[in-house]
Amino acid sequence: MVNYTDTVNVTDACPERYNNTKDAEEGPYDWNSIIQGQILASFFYGYIFSQIPGGIIAGRYGAKWVLGLGILCTTVLTLLTPLAASISPFALMALRFLEGLGEGVTYPSAHALFAKWAPPLERSKLLAITYSGAFCGTAVFLPIAGLLCSADFLGGWPAVFYVSGSMGLIWFLFWSLLVSSSPASHPWVSDEELKYITTSLEDKQVVKDIPWRSILTSLPVWAIIITHFCANWAFYTLLTDLPTYLKNILKFDISQNGVLSSLPYVAQFIIAVLAGQIADLLRQRRILTTTATRKLFCFLGFSIQGFCLIGAGLAGCNVTAAVACLIGTTGACGLLLAAYSVNHLDIAPKYAGVLMGLSNAFGTIPGFLGPIVASYFTNQSQDKSSWMKIFAIAAGVDVVGIVVFQLFASGVQQDWAKDEDTKAINSSEEAEPDLLVRG
């Protein structure tokens, strides 16, 4: 994060909550805030570039090696990060750009993999359990990273990259041995399981020609794209701005407590897993249609997130309330995994990787715009009213996400995403009343 707060005035702040009896330990590199910002942003330049190609390649040639090699690339570059930093900041920027390229294929290829493995009525929980691993990893590794940085093991801070990179190599070994791009190519899938999966998927899930015109003119697709953008706006506001608010306004450095800094991600992990289970249960028991289920979890996730963002701005000097809002905001992101995050698989399972690449590319844009908006309001003065505007804008974007998704989202597979021999088969869901807004 670009630490522009070092050069601005901090006013209307709360009293100090701890004594800074020791000067902060100086890092080994004297990089100004502009260089730091460029280093962090360079990852997103690569990340946004590989989204759509990753989805296309995974859909056509299989997702196993696209996802696996993408993470292996990121893993190797993670191990090389201390070396690149010792050479020059520009070498580190180039490395992080390549990391972004490798990481950018992850979610599109994972969606392409789910398209061939996840039965329709199990998509929510399978995706939620899988993607929540990222939240769990963050929660577990944050305290570990703090310990590594303060220790002499492998040079202190470089150990963070060596340990996480080594874990990535171990992961790749297991991934190569245990995963297949489709059930039919997996050596250990039983005949019963193979039949269950293949018969539950109406289409052949083979991507040949991509119907770009139909995709780009589809309202349900744009509902996912816009909602993804809105969700990531709040996410990046939380990621980059809320800790700064706690430190500069509330005078509370959340990074000083590794356990506390992990709590938001623990909440996100738990809520995401529960949301996936409940969403599929609602659909399996025909309590709600797929469309209604997606819209319900979208409404709940954005509403809770928006209220918590406003709560953070109104917390005053109450650190307990502010941290509770931080946990609530992050936890609400878990609800959205059962909403727009899995919706690509509902409307176009065959092209789910491509759609995820498209929506995640747009979803990366708030990573650039969010800090710019924050700096506009806080560049000259850090006060509560300035930060309240930042949180209010993020909450307003949440409202846009609610409205767009409620009006235009759908849980029904689109005609342009069906094989020719299945187009005549109407989904039973299309005849069901949508219990929220008709999609």
Coordinates of C-alpha atoms in Angstrom, one line a residue:
M1 CA 0.0 0.0 0.0
V2 CA 1.3 3.5 -0.9
N3 CA 2.0 5.1 2.5
Y4 CA 0.9 8.6 1.6
T5 CA 0.0 9.3 5.2
D6 CA 3.6 10.0 6.1
T7 CA 3.5 13.4 4.5
V8 CA 0.1 14.7 5.5
N9 CA -1.3 16.3 8.6
V10 CA -3.2 14.0 11.0
T11 CA -6.0 15.9 12.7
D12 CA -9.1 15.1 14.7
A13 CA -7.4 11.9 15.8
C14 CA -7.8 9.9 19.0
P15 CA -5.3 9.9 21.8
E16 CA -2.3 7.5 21.7
R17 CA -3.1 4.0 23.0
Y18 CA 0.4 2.7 23.4
N19 CA 3.8 4.3 24.2
N20 CA 6.3 4.3 21.3
T21 CA 9.3 3.9 23.6
K22 CA 11.4 2.4 20.8
D23 CA 11.9 3.8 17.3
A24 CA 10.5 1.7 14.5
E25 CA 13.1 -0.6 13.2
E26 CA 14.4 0.6 9.8
G27 CA 14.1 -1.7 6.9
P28 CA 17.1 -2.5 4.7
Y29 CA 15.8 -0.6 1.7
D30 CA 15.3 3.2 1.5
W31 CA 12.4 3.3 -1.0
N32 CA 10.0 6.3 -1.0
S33 CA 6.3 5.9 -1.0
I34 CA 6.1 6.3 -4.8
I35 CA 8.5 3.4 -5.4
Q36 CA 6.6 1.3 -2.8
G37 CA 3.3 2.0 -4.5
Q38 CA 4.8 1.0 -7.9
I39 CA 6.1 -2.2 -6.5
L40 CA 2.8 -3.2 -5.1
A41 CA 0.8 -2.1 -8.2
S42 CA 3.1 -4.0 -10.5
F43 CA 1.5 -7.2 -9.4
F44 CA -1.9 -6.1 -10.5
Y45 CA -0.6 -5.1 -13.9
G46 CA 0.3 -8.7 -14.6
Y47 CA -2.7 -10.0 -12.7
I48 CA -5.3 -8.2 -14.8
F49 CA -3.5 -9.1 -18.1
S50 CA -3.7 -12.9 -17.7
Q51 CA -7.3 -13.3 -16.5
I52 CA -9.2 -13.9 -19.8
P53 CA -6.3 -15.9 -21.5
G54 CA -6.2 -18.1 -18.4
G55 CA -9.9 -18.9 -18.7
I56 CA -9.8 -19.5 -22.4
I57 CA -6.8 -21.9 -22.2
A58 CA -8.1 -23.8 -19.2
G59 CA -11.5 -24.3 -20.9
R60 CA -10.0 -25.6 -24.1
Y61 CA -7.0 -27.7 -22.9
G62 CA -7.8 -28.5 -19.3
A63 CA -7.5 -26.6 -16.1
K64 CA -5.1 -28.8 -14.1
W65 CA -1.9 -27.6 -15.6
V66 CA -3.0 -24.0 -16.3
L67 CA -3.8 -23.6 -12.6
G68 CA -0.9 -25.7 -11.4
L69 CA 1.8 -24.1 -13.5
G70 CA 0.4 -20.6 -12.8
I71 CA 0.8 -21.2 -9.0
L72 CA 4.2 -22.9 -9.6
C73 CA 5.4 -19.7 -11.4
T74 CA 4.2 -17.6 -8.5
T75 CA 5.9 -19.9 -6.0
V76 CA 9.3 -19.8 -7.7
L77 CA 9.1 -16.1 -8.0
T78 CA 8.2 -15.8 -4.4
L79 CA 11.4 -17.7 -3.5
L80 CA 13.3 -15.2 -5.6
T81 CA 11.7 -12.1 -4.1
P82 CA 14.5 -11.3 -1.5
L83 CA 17.1 -11.6 -4.3
A84 CA 15.2 -9.3 -6.6
A85 CA 14.8 -6.8 -3.8
S86 CA 18.5 -6.8 -3.2
I87 CA 19.2 -6.1 -6.9
S88 CA 17.0 -3.0 -7.3
P89 CA 13.4 -1.9 -6.9
F90 CA 12.9 -2.2 -10.6
A91 CA 13.9 -5.9 -10.6
L92 CA 11.3 -6.4 -7.8
M93 CA 8.7 -4.6 -9.9
A94 CA 9.5 -6.9 -12.9
L95 CA 9.3 -10.0 -10.6
R96 CA 6.0 -8.9 -9.2
F97 CA 4.6 -8.3 -12.7
L98 CA 5.4 -11.9 -13.6
E99 CA 3.9 -13.0 -10.3
G100 CA 0.7 -11.3 -11.3
L101 CA 0.7 -13.1 -14.7
G102 CA 1.0 -16.4 -12.9
E103 CA -1.5 -15.7 -10.2
G104 CA -4.0 -14.2 -12.7
V105 CA -4.9 -17.6 -14.2
T106 CA -5.9 -19.1 -10.8
Y107 CA -9.5 -18.2 -10.4
P108 CA -10.5 -18.5 -14.1
S109 CA -8.9 -22.0 -14.3
A110 CA -10.4 -23.0 -11.0
H111 CA -13.8 -22.1 -12.4
A112 CA -13.1 -24.1 -15.5
L113 CA -12.2 -27.1 -13.3
F114 CA -15.4 -26.7 -11.3
A115 CA -17.4 -26.7 -14.5
K116 CA -16.3 -30.3 -15.1
W117 CA -16.3 -31.6 -11.5
A118 CA -19.1 -29.8 -9.6
P119 CA -22.7 -31.1 -9.9
P120 CA -25.1 -28.2 -10.2
L121 CA -26.6 -28.6 -6.7
E122 CA -23.2 -28.9 -5.0
R123 CA -21.5 -25.9 -6.7
S124 CA -22.0 -23.4 -3.8
K125 CA -20.4 -25.5 -1.1
L126 CA -17.6 -27.0 -3.3
L127 CA -16.6 -23.5 -4.4
A128 CA -16.9 -22.0 -1.0
I129 CA -14.9 -24.7 0.7
T130 CA -12.2 -24.4 -2.0
Y131 CA -11.9 -20.7 -2.2
S132 CA -12.1 -20.3 1.6
G133 CA -8.7 -21.9 1.8
A134 CA -7.3 -18.5 0.8
F135 CA -8.9 -16.9 3.9
C136 CA -7.7 -19.8 6.1
G137 CA -4.2 -19.5 4.8
T138 CA -4.2 -15.8 5.4
A139 CA -5.5 -16.2 9.0
V140 CA -2.9 -18.9 9.7
F141 CA 0.1 -17.3 8.0
L142 CA -0.3 -13.7 9.3
P143 CA 0.9 -14.5 12.8
I144 CA 3.6 -16.8 11.4
A145 CA 4.9 -14.1 9.1
G146 CA 5.1 -11.7 12.1
L147 CA 7.1 -14.2 14.0
L148 CA 9.4 -14.9 11.1
C149 CA 10.1 -11.2 10.6
S150 CA 11.1 -10.7 14.2
A151 CA 13.3 -13.8 14.3
D152 CA 16.8 -14.5 13.0
F153 CA 15.7 -17.6 11.0
L154 CA 16.9 -17.3 7.4
G155 CA 17.5 -13.6 7.8
G156 CA 14.3 -12.5 9.3
W157 CA 11.9 -11.0 6.7
P158 CA 13.2 -13.0 3.8
A159 CA 12.1 -16.2 5.7
V160 CA 8.5 -15.2 5.0
F161 CA 9.1 -15.6 1.3
Y162 CA 11.2 -18.7 1.7
V163 CA 8.7 -20.5 3.9
S164 CA 5.6 -19.6 1.8
G165 CA 7.5 -20.4 -1.4
S166 CA 8.6 -23.8 -0.1
M167 CA 5.0 -24.6 0.9
G168 CA 3.9 -23.7 -2.6
L169 CA 6.4 -26.3 -4.0
I170 CA 5.0 -29.0 -1.7
W171 CA 1.5 -28.0 -2.8
F172 CA 2.4 -28.3 -6.5
L173 CA 3.8 -31.9 -5.9
F174 CA 0.5 -33.0 -4.4
W175 CA -1.5 -31.1 -7.1
S176 CA 0.4 -32.9 -9.9
L177 CA -0.2 -36.3 -8.4
L178 CA -3.8 -36.0 -7.2
V179 CA -5.7 -33.7 -9.6
S180 CA -7.1 -34.3 -13.0
S181 CA -8.8 -31.8 -15.3
S182 CA -12.0 -34.0 -15.6
P183 CA -13.5 -36.9 -13.8
A184 CA -13.1 -39.2 -16.8
S185 CA -9.3 -38.7 -16.7
H186 CA -8.9 -39.3 -13.0
P187 CA -7.5 -42.8 -12.1
W188 CA -9.3 -43.1 -8.8
V189 CA -12.8 -42.0 -9.5
S190 CA -15.3 -44.8 -9.0
D191 CA -17.7 -45.7 -11.7
E192 CA -20.6 -44.6 -9.5
E193 CA -19.1 -41.2 -8.9
L194 CA -18.2 -40.7 -12.5
K195 CA -21.7 -41.5 -13.6
Y196 CA -23.2 -39.2 -11.0
I197 CA -21.1 -36.3 -12.1
T198 CA -21.3 -36.7 -15.8
T199 CA -25.1 -37.3 -15.8
S200 CA -25.7 -34.3 -13.6
L201 CA -23.9 -32.1 -16.1
E202 CA -26.2 -31.7 -19.2
D203 CA -23.6 -30.3 -21.5
K204 CA -20.3 -31.8 -22.7
Q205 CA -18.3 -28.9 -21.2
V206 CA -15.9 -28.7 -24.1
V207 CA -15.0 -25.2 -25.2
K208 CA -14.6 -24.7 -28.9
D209 CA -15.7 -21.3 -30.2
I210 CA -16.5 -18.7 -27.6
P211 CA -19.7 -16.8 -28.3
W212 CA -18.3 -13.4 -27.4
R213 CA -21.2 -11.4 -28.8
S214 CA -23.7 -13.4 -26.7
I215 CA -21.5 -13.0 -23.6
L216 CA -21.0 -9.3 -24.0
T217 CA -24.7 -8.6 -24.6
S218 CA -25.9 -10.8 -21.8
L219 CA -27.5 -8.9 -18.9
P220 CA -26.8 -11.7 -16.4
V221 CA -23.1 -11.6 -17.4
W222 CA -22.9 -7.9 -16.9
A223 CA -24.7 -8.3 -13.5
I224 CA -21.8 -10.6 -12.4
I225 CA -19.2 -8.2 -13.8
I226 CA -20.6 -5.1 -12.1
T227 CA -21.2 -6.9 -8.9
H228 CA -17.7 -8.3 -8.9
F229 CA -16.4 -4.8 -9.3
C230 CA -18.5 -3.5 -6.4
A231 CA -17.5 -6.4 -4.1
N232 CA -13.8 -5.8 -4.8
W233 CA -14.2 -2.0 -4.2
A234 CA -15.2 -2.7 -0.7
F235 CA -12.6 -5.5 -0.4
Y236 CA -9.7 -3.2 -1.5
T237 CA -11.0 -0.4 0.7
L238 CA -10.8 -2.8 3.6
L239 CA -7.4 -4.2 2.6
T240 CA -5.7 -0.9 2.0
D241 CA -7.5 1.8 3.9
L242 CA -9.1 0.5 7.1
P243 CA -5.9 -0.5 8.8
T244 CA -4.5 3.0 8.0
Y245 CA -7.6 4.5 9.5
L246 CA -7.2 2.4 12.7
K247 CA -3.5 3.5 13.0
N248 CA -3.7 7.2 12.1
I249 CA -7.1 8.1 13.4
L250 CA -7.8 5.6 16.2
K251 CA -4.1 5.3 17.1
F252 CA -4.4 1.6 17.1
D253 CA -1.9 -0.5 15.1
I254 CA -3.7 -3.8 14.3
S255 CA -0.4 -5.3 13.0
Q256 CA 0.9 -5.3 16.6
N257 CA -1.4 -8.2 17.4
G258 CA -1.0 -11.1 15.0
V259 CA -4.0 -13.0 16.4
L260 CA -6.3 -9.9 16.2
S261 CA -5.2 -9.2 12.6
S262 CA -6.2 -12.8 11.7
L263 CA -9.7 -12.6 13.2
P264 CA -11.3 -11.0 10.1
Y265 CA -10.1 -13.8 7.9
V266 CA -11.1 -16.5 10.4
A267 CA -14.6 -15.0 10.3
Q268 CA -14.5 -14.9 6.5
F269 CA -13.5 -18.6 6.3
I270 CA -16.2 -19.7 8.7
I271 CA -19.0 -17.7 7.1
A272 CA -17.9 -18.7 3.5
V273 CA -18.1 -22.4 4.3
L274 CA -21.5 -22.0 6.1
A275 CA -22.9 -19.9 3.3
G276 CA -22.0 -22.5 0.7
Q277 CA -23.6 -25.2 2.7
I278 CA -26.8 -23.3 3.3
A279 CA -27.1 -22.0 -0.2
D280 CA -27.0 -25.5 -1.7
L281 CA -29.4 -26.8 1.0
L282 CA -31.9 -24.1 0.0
R283 CA -31.6 -25.2 -3.6
Q284 CA -31.7 -29.0 -3.0
R285 CA -34.8 -28.7 -0.8
R286 CA -36.4 -26.4 -3.4
I287 CA -36.9 -23.7 -0.7
L288 CA -35.5 -21.2 -3.1
T289 CA -34.5 -21.3 -6.8
T290 CA -30.9 -20.8 -7.8
T291 CA -31.6 -17.3 -8.9
A292 CA -33.3 -16.4 -5.6
T293 CA -30.5 -18.0 -3.6
R294 CA -27.8 -16.0 -5.4
K295 CA -29.7 -12.8 -5.0
L296 CA -30.4 -13.5 -1.3
F297 CA -26.8 -14.0 -0.4
C298 CA -25.8 -11.0 -2.5
F299 CA -28.2 -8.8 -0.6
L300 CA -27.1 -10.1 2.8
G301 CA -23.4 -9.8 2.0
F302 CA -23.5 -6.3 0.6
S303 CA -25.9 -5.1 3.3
I304 CA -23.8 -6.3 6.2
Q305 CA -20.7 -5.1 4.5
G306 CA -22.1 -1.6 3.9
F307 CA -23.4 -1.2 7.4
C308 CA -20.1 -2.3 8.9
L309 CA -18.2 0.2 6.7
I310 CA -20.4 3.0 7.8
G311 CA -20.0 1.7 11.4
A312 CA -16.2 1.9 11.0
G313 CA -16.5 5.6 10.1
L314 CA -18.9 6.3 13.0
A315 CA -16.9 4.3 15.6
G316 CA -15.2 7.5 16.9
C317 CA -12.4 6.5 19.3
N318 CA -14.0 3.2 20.2
V319 CA -11.4 0.7 19.0
T320 CA -13.6 -2.3 20.0
A321 CA -16.4 -1.1 17.7
A322 CA -14.0 -0.3 14.9
V323 CA -12.3 -3.8 15.0
A324 CA -15.8 -5.4 15.2
C325 CA -16.7 -3.6 12.0
L326 CA -13.5 -4.7 10.4
I327 CA -14.4 -8.3 11.3
G328 CA -18.0 -7.9 10.1
T329 CA -16.9 -6.3 6.8
T330 CA -14.5 -9.0 6.0
G331 CA -16.8 -11.8 7.2
A332 CA -19.6 -10.5 4.9
C333 CA -17.3 -11.1 1.9
G334 CA -17.8 -14.8 2.7
L335 CA -21.5 -14.5 2.0
L336 CA -20.7 -13.3 -1.5
L337 CA -19.1 -16.6 -2.4
A338 CA -22.6 -18.1 -2.5
A339 CA -23.8 -15.2 -4.7
Y340 CA -21.9 -13.7 -7.7
S341 CA -18.7 -15.8 -7.2
V342 CA -20.4 -19.0 -8.2
N343 CA -22.9 -17.5 -10.6
H344 CA -20.7 -18.0 -13.6
L345 CA -21.2 -21.7 -13.2
D346 CA -24.9 -21.3 -13.1
I347 CA -25.5 -19.3 -16.2
A348 CA -22.7 -20.7 -18.4
P349 CA -20.8 -23.7 -16.9
K350 CA -19.0 -24.4 -20.2
Y351 CA -17.6 -20.9 -20.3
A352 CA -17.2 -20.4 -16.5
G353 CA -13.5 -20.0 -16.8
V354 CA -13.8 -17.3 -19.5
L355 CA -16.6 -15.5 -17.5
M356 CA -14.5 -15.5 -14.3
G357 CA -11.5 -14.2 -16.2
L358 CA -13.7 -11.4 -17.6
S359 CA -15.4 -10.4 -14.3
N360 CA -12.2 -10.8 -12.3
A361 CA -10.4 -8.5 -14.8
F362 CA -13.0 -5.8 -14.1
G363 CA -12.8 -6.7 -10.5
T364 CA -9.1 -5.8 -10.4
I365 CA -9.8 -2.2 -11.4
P366 CA -10.8 -1.1 -7.8
G367 CA -7.2 -2.1 -6.8
F368 CA -6.1 0.9 -8.8
L369 CA -9.0 3.3 -8.2
G370 CA -9.5 2.6 -4.5
P371 CA -6.2 4.1 -3.3
I372 CA -6.7 7.1 -5.7
V373 CA -10.1 7.9 -4.2
A374 CA -8.7 7.5 -0.7
S375 CA -5.8 9.8 -1.4
Y376 CA -8.1 12.5 -2.8
F377 CA -9.9 12.8 0.5
T378 CA -6.9 12.3 2.8
N379 CA -4.0 13.8 0.9
Q380 CA -3.9 17.1 2.8
S381 CA -5.5 16.2 6.1
Q382 CA -6.2 13.0 8.0
D383 CA -9.5 13.5 10.0
K384 CA -12.6 11.5 10.8
S385 CA -14.8 13.3 8.3
S386 CA -12.4 12.5 5.4
W387 CA -12.4 8.8 6.3
M388 CA -16.2 8.8 6.7
K389 CA -16.4 9.9 3.1
I390 CA -14.2 7.0 2.0
F391 CA -16.3 4.4 3.9
A392 CA -19.5 6.0 2.7
I393 CA -18.4 5.7 -1.0
A394 CA -17.6 2.1 -0.4
A395 CA -21.0 1.5 1.2
G396 CA -22.6 3.3 -1.8
V397 CA -20.8 1.0 -4.2
D398 CA -22.2 -1.9 -2.2
V399 CA -25.7 -0.5 -2.8
V400 CA -25.0 -0.4 -6.6
G401 CA -24.0 -4.0 -6.4
I402 CA -27.3 -5.0 -4.6
V403 CA -29.5 -3.1 -7.1
V404 CA -27.7 -4.4 -10.3
F405 CA -27.6 -8.0 -9.1
Q406 CA -31.2 -8.0 -7.9
L407 CA -32.4 -6.6 -11.3
F408 CA -30.4 -8.5 -13.8
A409 CA -28.8 -11.6 -12.3
S410 CA -30.0 -15.1 -13.1
G411 CA -29.3 -18.6 -11.9
V412 CA -30.6 -20.2 -15.1
Q413 CA -28.2 -21.6 -17.7
Q414 CA -28.3 -19.3 -20.7
D415 CA -29.3 -20.6 -24.2
W416 CA -26.0 -19.4 -25.7
A417 CA -24.2 -21.5 -23.2
K418 CA -25.9 -24.8 -24.0
D419 CA -25.0 -27.5 -26.4
E420 CA -27.3 -27.8 -29.4
D421 CA -28.8 -31.1 -28.2
T422 CA -29.7 -29.6 -24.8
K423 CA -31.1 -26.2 -25.9
A424 CA -34.6 -27.7 -26.2
I425 CA -34.4 -29.0 -22.6
N426 CA -35.8 -26.3 -20.3
S427 CA -34.4 -26.1 -16.8
S428 CA -37.1 -26.9 -14.2
E429 CA -36.0 -23.7 -12.5
E430 CA -37.3 -21.6 -15.3
A431 CA -40.9 -22.5 -14.4
E432 CA -40.4 -21.7 -10.7
P433 CA -41.4 -18.4 -9.2
D434 CA -38.4 -16.3 -8.2
L435 CA -38.8 -15.4 -4.6
L436 CA -36.9 -12.2 -4.8
V437 CA -36.6 -10.4 -8.1
R438 CA -37.3 -12.2 -11.4
G439 CA -34.1 -12.9 -13.3

